[in-house]
PDB file of C-alpha atoms in Angstrom:
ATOM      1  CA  UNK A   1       1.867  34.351 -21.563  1.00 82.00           C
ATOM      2  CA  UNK A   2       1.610  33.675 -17.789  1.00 79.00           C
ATOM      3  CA  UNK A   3      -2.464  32.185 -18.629  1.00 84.00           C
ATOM      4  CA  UNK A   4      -1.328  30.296 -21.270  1.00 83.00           C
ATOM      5  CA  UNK A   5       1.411  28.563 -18.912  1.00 75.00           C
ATOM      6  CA  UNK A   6      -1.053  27.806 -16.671  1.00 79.00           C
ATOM      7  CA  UNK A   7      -3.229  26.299 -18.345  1.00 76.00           C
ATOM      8  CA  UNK A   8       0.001  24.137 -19.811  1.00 76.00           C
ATOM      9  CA  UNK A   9       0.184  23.034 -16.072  1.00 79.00           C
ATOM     10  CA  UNK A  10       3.656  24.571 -16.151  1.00 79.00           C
ATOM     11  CA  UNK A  11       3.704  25.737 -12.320  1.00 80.00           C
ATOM     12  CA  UNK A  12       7.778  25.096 -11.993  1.00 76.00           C
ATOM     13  CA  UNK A  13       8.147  27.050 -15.540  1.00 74.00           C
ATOM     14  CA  UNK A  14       6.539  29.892 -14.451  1.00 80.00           C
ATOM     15  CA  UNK A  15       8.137  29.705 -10.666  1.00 80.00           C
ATOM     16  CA  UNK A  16      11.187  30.128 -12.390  1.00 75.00           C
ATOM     17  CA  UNK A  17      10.154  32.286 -14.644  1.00 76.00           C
ATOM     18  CA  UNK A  18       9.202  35.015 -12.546  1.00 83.00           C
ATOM     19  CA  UNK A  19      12.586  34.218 -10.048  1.00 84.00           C
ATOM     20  CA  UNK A  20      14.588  35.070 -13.749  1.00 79.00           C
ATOM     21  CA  UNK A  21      12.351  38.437 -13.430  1.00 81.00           C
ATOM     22  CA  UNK A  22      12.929  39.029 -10.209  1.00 82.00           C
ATOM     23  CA  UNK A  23      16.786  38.603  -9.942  1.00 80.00           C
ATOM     24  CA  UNK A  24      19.568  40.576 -12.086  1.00 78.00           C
ATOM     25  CA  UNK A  25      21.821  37.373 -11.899  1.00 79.00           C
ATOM     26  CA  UNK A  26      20.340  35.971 -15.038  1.00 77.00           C
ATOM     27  CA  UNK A  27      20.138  38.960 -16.974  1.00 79.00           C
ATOM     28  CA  UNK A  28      23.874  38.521 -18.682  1.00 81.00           C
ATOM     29  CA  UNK A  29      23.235  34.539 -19.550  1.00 80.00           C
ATOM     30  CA  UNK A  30      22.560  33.401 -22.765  1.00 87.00           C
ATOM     31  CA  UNK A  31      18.902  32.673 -24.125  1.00 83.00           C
ATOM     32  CA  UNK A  32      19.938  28.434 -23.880  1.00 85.00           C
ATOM     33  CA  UNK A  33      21.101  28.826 -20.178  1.00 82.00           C
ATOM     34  CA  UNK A  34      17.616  30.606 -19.158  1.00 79.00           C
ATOM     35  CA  UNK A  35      15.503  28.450 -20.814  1.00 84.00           C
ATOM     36  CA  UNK A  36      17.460  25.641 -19.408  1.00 83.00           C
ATOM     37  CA  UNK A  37      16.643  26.335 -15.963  1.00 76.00           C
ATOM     38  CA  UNK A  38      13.339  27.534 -16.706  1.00 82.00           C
ATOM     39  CA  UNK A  39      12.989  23.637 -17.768  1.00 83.00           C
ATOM     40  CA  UNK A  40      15.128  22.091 -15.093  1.00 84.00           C
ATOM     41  CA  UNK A  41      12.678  23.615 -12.493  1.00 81.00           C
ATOM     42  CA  UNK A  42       9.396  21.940 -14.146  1.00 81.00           C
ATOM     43  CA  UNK A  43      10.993  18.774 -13.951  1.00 82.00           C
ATOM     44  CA  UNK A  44      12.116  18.728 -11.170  1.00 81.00           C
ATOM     45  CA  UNK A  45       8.381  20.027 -10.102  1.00 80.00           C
ATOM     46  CA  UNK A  46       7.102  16.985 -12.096  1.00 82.00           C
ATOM     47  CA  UNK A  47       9.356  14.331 -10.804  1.00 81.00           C
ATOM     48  CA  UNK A  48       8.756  15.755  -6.826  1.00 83.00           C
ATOM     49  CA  UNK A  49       4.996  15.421  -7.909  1.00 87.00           C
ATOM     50  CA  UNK A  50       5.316  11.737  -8.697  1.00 90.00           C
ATOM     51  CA  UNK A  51       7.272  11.379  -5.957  1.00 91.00           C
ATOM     52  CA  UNK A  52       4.483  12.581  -3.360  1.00 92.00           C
ATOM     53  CA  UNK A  53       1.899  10.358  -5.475  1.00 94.00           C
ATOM     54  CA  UNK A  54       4.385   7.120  -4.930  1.00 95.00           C
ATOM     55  CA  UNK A  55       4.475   7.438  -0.921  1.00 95.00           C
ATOM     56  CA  UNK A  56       0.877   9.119  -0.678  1.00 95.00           C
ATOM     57  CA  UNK A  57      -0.376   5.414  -2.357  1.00 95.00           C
ATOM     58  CA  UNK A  58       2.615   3.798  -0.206  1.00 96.00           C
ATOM     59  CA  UNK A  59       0.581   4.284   2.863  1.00 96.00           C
ATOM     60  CA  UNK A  60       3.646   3.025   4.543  1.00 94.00           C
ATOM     61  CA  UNK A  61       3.410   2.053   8.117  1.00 83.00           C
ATOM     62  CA  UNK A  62       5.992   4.647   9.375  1.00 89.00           C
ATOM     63  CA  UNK A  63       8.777   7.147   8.366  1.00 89.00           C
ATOM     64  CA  UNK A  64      11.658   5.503   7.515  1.00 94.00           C
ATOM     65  CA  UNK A  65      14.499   6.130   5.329  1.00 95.00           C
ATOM     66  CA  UNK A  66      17.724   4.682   4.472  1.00 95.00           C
ATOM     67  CA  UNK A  67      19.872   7.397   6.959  1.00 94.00           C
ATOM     68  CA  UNK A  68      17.835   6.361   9.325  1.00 95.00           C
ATOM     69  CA  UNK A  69      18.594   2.866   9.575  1.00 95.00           C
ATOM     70  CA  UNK A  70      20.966   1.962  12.646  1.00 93.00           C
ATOM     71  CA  UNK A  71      23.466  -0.437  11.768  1.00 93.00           C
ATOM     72  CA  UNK A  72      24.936   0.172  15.813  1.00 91.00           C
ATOM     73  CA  UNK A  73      22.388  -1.944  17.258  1.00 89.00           C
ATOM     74  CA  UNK A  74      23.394  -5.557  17.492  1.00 89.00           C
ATOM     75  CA  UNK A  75      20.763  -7.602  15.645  1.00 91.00           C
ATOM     76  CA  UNK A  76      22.181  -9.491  13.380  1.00 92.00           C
ATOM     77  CA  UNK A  77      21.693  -6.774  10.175  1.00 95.00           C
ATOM     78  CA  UNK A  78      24.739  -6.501   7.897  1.00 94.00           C
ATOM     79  CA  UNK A  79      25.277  -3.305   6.237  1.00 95.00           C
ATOM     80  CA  UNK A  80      26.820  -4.355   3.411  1.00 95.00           C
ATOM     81  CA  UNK A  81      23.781  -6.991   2.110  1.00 96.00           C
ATOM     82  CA  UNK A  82      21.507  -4.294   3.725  1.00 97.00           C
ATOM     83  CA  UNK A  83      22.765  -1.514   1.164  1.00 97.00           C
ATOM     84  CA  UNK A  84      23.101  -4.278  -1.285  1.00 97.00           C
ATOM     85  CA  UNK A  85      19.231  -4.554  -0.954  1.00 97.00           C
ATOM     86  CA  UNK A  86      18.288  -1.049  -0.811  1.00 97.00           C
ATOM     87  CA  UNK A  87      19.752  -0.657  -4.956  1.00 97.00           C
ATOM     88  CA  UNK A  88      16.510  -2.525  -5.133  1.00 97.00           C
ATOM     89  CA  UNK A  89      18.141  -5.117  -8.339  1.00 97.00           C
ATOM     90  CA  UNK A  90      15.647  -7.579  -6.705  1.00 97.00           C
ATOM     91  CA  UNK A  91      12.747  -5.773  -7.140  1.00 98.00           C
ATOM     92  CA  UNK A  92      14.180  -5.391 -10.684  1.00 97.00           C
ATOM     93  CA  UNK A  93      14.101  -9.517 -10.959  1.00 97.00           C
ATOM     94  CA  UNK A  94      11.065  -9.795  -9.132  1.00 97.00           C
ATOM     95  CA  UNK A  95      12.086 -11.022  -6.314  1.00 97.00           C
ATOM     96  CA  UNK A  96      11.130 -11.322  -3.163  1.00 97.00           C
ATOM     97  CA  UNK A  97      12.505 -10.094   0.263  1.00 98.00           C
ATOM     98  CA  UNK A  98      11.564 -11.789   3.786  1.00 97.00           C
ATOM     99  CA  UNK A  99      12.518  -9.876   6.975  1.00 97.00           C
ATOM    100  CA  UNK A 100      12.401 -12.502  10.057  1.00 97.00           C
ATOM    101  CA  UNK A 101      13.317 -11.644  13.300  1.00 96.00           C
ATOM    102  CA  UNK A 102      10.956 -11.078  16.908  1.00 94.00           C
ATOM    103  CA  UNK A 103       9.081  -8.720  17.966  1.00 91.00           C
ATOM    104  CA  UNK A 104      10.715  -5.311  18.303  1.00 88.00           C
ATOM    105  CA  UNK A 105      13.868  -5.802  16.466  1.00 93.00           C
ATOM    106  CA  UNK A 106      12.497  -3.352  13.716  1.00 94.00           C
ATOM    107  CA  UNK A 107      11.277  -5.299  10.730  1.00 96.00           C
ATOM    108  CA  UNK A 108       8.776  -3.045  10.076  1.00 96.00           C
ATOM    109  CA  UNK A 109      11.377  -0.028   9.803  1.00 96.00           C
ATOM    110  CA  UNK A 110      13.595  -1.717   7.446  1.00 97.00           C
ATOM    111  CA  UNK A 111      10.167  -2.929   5.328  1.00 97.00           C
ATOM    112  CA  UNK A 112       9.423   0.963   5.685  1.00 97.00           C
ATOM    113  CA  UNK A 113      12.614   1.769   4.440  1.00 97.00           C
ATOM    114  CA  UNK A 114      12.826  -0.188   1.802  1.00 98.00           C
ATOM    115  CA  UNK A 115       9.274   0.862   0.513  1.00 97.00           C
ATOM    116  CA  UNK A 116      10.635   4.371   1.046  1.00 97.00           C
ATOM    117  CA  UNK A 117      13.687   3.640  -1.136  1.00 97.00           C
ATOM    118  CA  UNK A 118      11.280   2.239  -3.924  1.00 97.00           C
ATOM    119  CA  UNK A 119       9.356   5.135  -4.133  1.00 97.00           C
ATOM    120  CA  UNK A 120      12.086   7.490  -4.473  1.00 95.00           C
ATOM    121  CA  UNK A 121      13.615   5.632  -7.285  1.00 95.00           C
ATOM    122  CA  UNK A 122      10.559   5.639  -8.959  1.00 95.00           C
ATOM    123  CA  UNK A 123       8.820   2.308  -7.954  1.00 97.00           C
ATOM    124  CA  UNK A 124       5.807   1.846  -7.084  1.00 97.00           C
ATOM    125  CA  UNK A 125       4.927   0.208  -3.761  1.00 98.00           C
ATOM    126  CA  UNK A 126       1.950  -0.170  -1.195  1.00 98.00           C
ATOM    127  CA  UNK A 127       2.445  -1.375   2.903  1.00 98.00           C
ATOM    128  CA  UNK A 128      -0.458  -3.627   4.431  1.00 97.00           C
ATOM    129  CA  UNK A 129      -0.701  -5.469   7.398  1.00 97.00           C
ATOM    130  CA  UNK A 130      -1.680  -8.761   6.544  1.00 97.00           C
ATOM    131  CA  UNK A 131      -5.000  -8.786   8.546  1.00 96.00           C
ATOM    132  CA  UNK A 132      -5.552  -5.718   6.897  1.00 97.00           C
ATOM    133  CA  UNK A 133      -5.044  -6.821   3.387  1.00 97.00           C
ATOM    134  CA  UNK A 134      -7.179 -10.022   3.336  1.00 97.00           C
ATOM    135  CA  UNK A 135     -10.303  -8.028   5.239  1.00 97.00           C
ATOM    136  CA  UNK A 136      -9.657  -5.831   2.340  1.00 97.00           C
ATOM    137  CA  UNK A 137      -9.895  -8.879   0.009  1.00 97.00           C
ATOM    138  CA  UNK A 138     -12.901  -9.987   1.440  1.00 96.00           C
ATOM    139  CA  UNK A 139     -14.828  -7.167   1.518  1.00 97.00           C
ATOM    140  CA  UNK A 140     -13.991  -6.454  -1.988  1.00 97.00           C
ATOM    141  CA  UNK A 141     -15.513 -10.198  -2.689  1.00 94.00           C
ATOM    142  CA  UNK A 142     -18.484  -9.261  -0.800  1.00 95.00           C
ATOM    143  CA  UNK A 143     -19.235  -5.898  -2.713  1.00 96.00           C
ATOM    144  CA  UNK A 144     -18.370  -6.662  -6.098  1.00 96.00           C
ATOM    145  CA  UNK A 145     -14.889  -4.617  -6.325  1.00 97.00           C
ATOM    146  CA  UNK A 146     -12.799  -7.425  -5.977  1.00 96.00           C
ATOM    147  CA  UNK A 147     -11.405  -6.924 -10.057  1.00 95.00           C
ATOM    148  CA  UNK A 148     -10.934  -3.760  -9.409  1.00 96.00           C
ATOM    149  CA  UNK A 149      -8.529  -4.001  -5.913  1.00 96.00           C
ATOM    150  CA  UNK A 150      -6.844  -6.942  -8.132  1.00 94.00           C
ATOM    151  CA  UNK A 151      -6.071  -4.972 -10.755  1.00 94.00           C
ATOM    152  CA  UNK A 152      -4.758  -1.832  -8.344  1.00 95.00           C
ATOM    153  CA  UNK A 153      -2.602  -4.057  -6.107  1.00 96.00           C
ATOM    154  CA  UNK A 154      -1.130  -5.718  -9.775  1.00 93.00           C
ATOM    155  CA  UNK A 155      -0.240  -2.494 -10.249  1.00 94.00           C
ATOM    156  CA  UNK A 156       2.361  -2.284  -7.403  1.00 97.00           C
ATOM    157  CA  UNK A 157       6.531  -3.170  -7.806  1.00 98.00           C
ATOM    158  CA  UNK A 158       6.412  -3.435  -4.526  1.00 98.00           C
ATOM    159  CA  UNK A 159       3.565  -5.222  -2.288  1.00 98.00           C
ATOM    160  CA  UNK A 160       4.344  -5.205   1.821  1.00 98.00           C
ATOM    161  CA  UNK A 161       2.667  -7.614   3.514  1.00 98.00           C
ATOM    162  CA  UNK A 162       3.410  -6.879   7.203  1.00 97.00           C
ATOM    163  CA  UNK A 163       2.838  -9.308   9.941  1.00 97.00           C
ATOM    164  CA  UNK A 164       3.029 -12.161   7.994  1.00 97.00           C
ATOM    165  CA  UNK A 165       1.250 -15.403   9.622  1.00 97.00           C
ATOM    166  CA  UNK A 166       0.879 -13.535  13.115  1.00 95.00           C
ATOM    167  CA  UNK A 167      -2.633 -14.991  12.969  1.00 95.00           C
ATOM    168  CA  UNK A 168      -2.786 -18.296  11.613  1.00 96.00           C
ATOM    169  CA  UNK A 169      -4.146 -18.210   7.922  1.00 96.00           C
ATOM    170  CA  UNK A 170      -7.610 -20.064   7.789  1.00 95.00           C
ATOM    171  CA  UNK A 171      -8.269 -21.861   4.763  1.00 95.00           C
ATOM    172  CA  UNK A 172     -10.414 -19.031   2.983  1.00 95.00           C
ATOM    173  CA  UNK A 173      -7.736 -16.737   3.826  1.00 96.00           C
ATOM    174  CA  UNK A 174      -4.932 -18.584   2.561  1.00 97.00           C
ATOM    175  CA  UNK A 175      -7.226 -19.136  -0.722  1.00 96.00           C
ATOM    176  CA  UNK A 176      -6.874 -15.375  -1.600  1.00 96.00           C
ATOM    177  CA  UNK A 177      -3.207 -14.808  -0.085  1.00 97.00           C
ATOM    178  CA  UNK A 178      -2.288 -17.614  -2.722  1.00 97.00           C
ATOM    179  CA  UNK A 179      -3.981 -16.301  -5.560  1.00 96.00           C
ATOM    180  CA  UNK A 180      -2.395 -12.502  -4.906  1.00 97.00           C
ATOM    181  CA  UNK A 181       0.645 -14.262  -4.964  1.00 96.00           C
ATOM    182  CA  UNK A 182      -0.169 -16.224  -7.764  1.00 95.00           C
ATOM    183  CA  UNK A 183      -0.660 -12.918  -9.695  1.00 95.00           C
ATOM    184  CA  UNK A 184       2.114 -11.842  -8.810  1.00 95.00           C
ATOM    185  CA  UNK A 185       4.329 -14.502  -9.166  1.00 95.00           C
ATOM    186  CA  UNK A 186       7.958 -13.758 -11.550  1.00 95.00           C
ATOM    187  CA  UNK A 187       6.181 -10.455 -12.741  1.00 96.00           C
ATOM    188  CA  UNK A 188       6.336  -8.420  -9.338  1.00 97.00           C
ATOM    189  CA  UNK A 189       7.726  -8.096  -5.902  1.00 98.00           C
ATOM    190  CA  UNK A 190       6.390  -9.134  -2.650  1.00 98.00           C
ATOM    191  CA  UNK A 191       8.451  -8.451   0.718  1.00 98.00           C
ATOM    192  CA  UNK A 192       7.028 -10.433   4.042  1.00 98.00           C
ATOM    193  CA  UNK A 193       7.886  -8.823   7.683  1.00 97.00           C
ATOM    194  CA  UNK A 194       7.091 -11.729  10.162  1.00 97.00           C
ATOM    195  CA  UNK A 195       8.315 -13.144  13.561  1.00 96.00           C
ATOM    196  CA  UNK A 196       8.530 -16.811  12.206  1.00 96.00           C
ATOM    197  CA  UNK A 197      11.203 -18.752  10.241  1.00 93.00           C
ATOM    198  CA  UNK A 198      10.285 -20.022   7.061  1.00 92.00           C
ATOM    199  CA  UNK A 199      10.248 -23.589   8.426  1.00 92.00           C
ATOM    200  CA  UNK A 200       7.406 -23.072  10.733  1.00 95.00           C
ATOM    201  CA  UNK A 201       5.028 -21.163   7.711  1.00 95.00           C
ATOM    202  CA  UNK A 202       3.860 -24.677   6.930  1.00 94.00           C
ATOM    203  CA  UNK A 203       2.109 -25.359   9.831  1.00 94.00           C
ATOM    204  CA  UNK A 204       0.928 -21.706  10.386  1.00 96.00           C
ATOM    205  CA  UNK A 205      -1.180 -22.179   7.406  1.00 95.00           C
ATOM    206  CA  UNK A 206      -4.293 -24.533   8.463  1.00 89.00           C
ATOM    207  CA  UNK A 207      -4.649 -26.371   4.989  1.00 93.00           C
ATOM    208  CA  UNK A 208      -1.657 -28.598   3.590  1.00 94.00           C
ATOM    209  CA  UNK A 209      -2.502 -27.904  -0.167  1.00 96.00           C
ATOM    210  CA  UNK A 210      -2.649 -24.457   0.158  1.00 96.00           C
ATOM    211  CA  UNK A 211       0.618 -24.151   2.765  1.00 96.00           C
ATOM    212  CA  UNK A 212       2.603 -26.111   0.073  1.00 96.00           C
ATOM    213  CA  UNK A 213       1.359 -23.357  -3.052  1.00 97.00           C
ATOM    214  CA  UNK A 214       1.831 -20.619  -1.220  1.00 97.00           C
ATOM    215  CA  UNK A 215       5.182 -21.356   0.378  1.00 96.00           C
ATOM    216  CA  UNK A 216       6.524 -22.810  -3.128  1.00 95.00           C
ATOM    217  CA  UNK A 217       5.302 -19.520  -4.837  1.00 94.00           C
ATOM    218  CA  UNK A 218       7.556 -17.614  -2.073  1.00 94.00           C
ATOM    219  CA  UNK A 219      11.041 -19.506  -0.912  1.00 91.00           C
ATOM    220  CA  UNK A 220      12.225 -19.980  -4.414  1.00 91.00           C
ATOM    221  CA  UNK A 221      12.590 -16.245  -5.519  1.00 92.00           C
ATOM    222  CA  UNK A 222      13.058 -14.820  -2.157  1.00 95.00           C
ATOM    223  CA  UNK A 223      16.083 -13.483  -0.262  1.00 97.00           C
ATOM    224  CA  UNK A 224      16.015 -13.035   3.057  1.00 96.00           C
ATOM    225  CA  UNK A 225      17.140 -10.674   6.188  1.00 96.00           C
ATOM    226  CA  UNK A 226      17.294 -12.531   9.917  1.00 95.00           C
ATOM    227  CA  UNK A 227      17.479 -10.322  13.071  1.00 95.00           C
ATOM    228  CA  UNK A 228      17.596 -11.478  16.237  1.00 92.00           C
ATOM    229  CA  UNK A 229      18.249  -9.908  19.873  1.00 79.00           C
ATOM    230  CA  UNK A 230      15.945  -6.943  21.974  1.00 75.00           C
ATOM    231  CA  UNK A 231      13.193  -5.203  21.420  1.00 68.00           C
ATOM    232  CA  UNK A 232      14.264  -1.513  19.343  1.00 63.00           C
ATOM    233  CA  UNK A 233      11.689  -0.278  21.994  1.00 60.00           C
ATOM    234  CA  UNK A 234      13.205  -1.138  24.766  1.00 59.00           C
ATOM    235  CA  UNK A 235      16.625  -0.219  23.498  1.00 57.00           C
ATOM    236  CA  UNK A 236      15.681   2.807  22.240  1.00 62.00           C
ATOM    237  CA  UNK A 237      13.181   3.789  25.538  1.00 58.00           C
ATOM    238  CA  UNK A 238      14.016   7.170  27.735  1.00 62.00           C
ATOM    239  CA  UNK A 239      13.073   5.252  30.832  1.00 65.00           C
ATOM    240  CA  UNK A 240      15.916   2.619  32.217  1.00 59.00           C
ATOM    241  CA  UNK A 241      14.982  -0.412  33.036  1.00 58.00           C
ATOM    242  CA  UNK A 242      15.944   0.150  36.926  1.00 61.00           C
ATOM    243  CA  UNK A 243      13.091   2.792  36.870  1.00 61.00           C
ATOM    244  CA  UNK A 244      10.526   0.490  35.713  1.00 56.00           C
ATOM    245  CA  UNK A 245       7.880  -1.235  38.028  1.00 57.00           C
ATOM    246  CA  UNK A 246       9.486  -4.829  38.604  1.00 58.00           C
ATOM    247  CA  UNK A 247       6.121  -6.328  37.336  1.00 52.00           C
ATOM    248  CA  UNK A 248       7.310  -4.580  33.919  1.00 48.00           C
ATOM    249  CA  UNK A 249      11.055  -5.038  33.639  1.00 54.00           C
ATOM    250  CA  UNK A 250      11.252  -7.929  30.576  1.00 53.00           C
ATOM    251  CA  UNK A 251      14.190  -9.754  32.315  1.00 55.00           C
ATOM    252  CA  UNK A 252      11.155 -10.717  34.807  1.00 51.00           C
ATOM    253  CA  UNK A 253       9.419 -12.784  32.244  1.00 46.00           C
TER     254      UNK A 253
END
């Protein structure tokens, strides 16, 4: 019987199989009841299994989870629309979610978190820096793959584009960012981390045309998160700032 569960795949089944053998506390309940948790334990194998698979293709950045968000820290992030997000209904509307804020003040966490979130209620979801997705892009041009990384990223709920417009986008570059988006478009989520207001995307895209598509394909569906104040870093640093070489010590610059 224990072969022929196996090669069902049934690993949880026959974990809790062999715990009901193992332990007298089951021997008294009722056929229904045994077989009930002989069940419960496969799927809860299963869903754990899908689970891994989500955050393994995640590839997020860092680990980050909801508990682990500090809502102490003064930066401008309100729990309440910050929970409000994390029930994901946006990703549900396929919308989209832009973190702004400078450098430091944890935008990548709270994409990280969020991503984390997603997987865990079953979404699927992958993290790229933005440099790293269009050299991705191109490459796949260059080799031939490119239908095939289209049709994987189509795939995801939830696409993280980290870094957003750190680099000015060259017109090539903005070329594929606006046909991904264009894919994606009312049938997906896309979430942007970046250290610049909307207002200032236009000129951080070199060609007009393209800044105009791309921005009009984001802004309209797209809630947003600002932060402001100090670095997490330095907030969050074991060294003081009175032990640091003057030459370091931010308030110098």
């Amino acid at each position: 019987m224990l072969e022929q569960l196996r090669s069902l795949r049934l690993g949880g089944f026959i974990q809790a199989l062999l715990e009901q053998q193992e332990s007298t506390h089951y021997h008294d309940l009722p056929f229904e009841d045994r077989l009930g948790f002989l069940v419960q334990k496969e799927c809860l194998r299963r869903d754990n299994r899908r689970l891994t698979q989500r955050l393994n293709a995640a590839r997020i950045k860092q680990s980050a989870s909801l508990d682990q968000v500090d809502f102490t820290v003064s930066r401008g992030l309100n729990k309440k629309k910050f929970m409000e997000l994390s029930q994901l209904d946006w990703i549900v509307k396929h919308h989209n979610l832009t973190i702004v804020g400078p450098t430091g003040v944890g935008k990548s966490f709270l994409a990280s978190a969020l991503a984390d979130q997603a997987c865990k209620l079953g979404y699927s979801a992958r993290y790229f820096k933005t440099s790293t997705l269009i050299s991705d892009i191109l490459s796949a041009k260059a080799d031939g793959s490119y239908p095939k990384l289209t049709a994987s990223l189509s795939r995801f709920d939830l696409l993280i584009i980290d870094e957003w417009l750190r680099e000015p986008l060259e017109e090539a570059e903005a070329r594929e960012i606006l046909d991904l988006l264009d894919d994606r478009f009312r049938k997906s989520s896309t979430l942007f981390a970046t250290q610049f207001p909307i207002q200032e995307w236009y000129r951080l895209i070199k060609e007009p045309t393209l800044s105009e598509a791309i921005l009009d394909r984001i802004v309209h569906d797209s809630l947003r998160i600002e932060l402001k104040g100090e670095s997490m870093r330095k907030l969050t640093s074991a060294i003081k700032p009175t032990e640091l070489d003057p030459s370091l010590r931010s308030d110098k610059h």
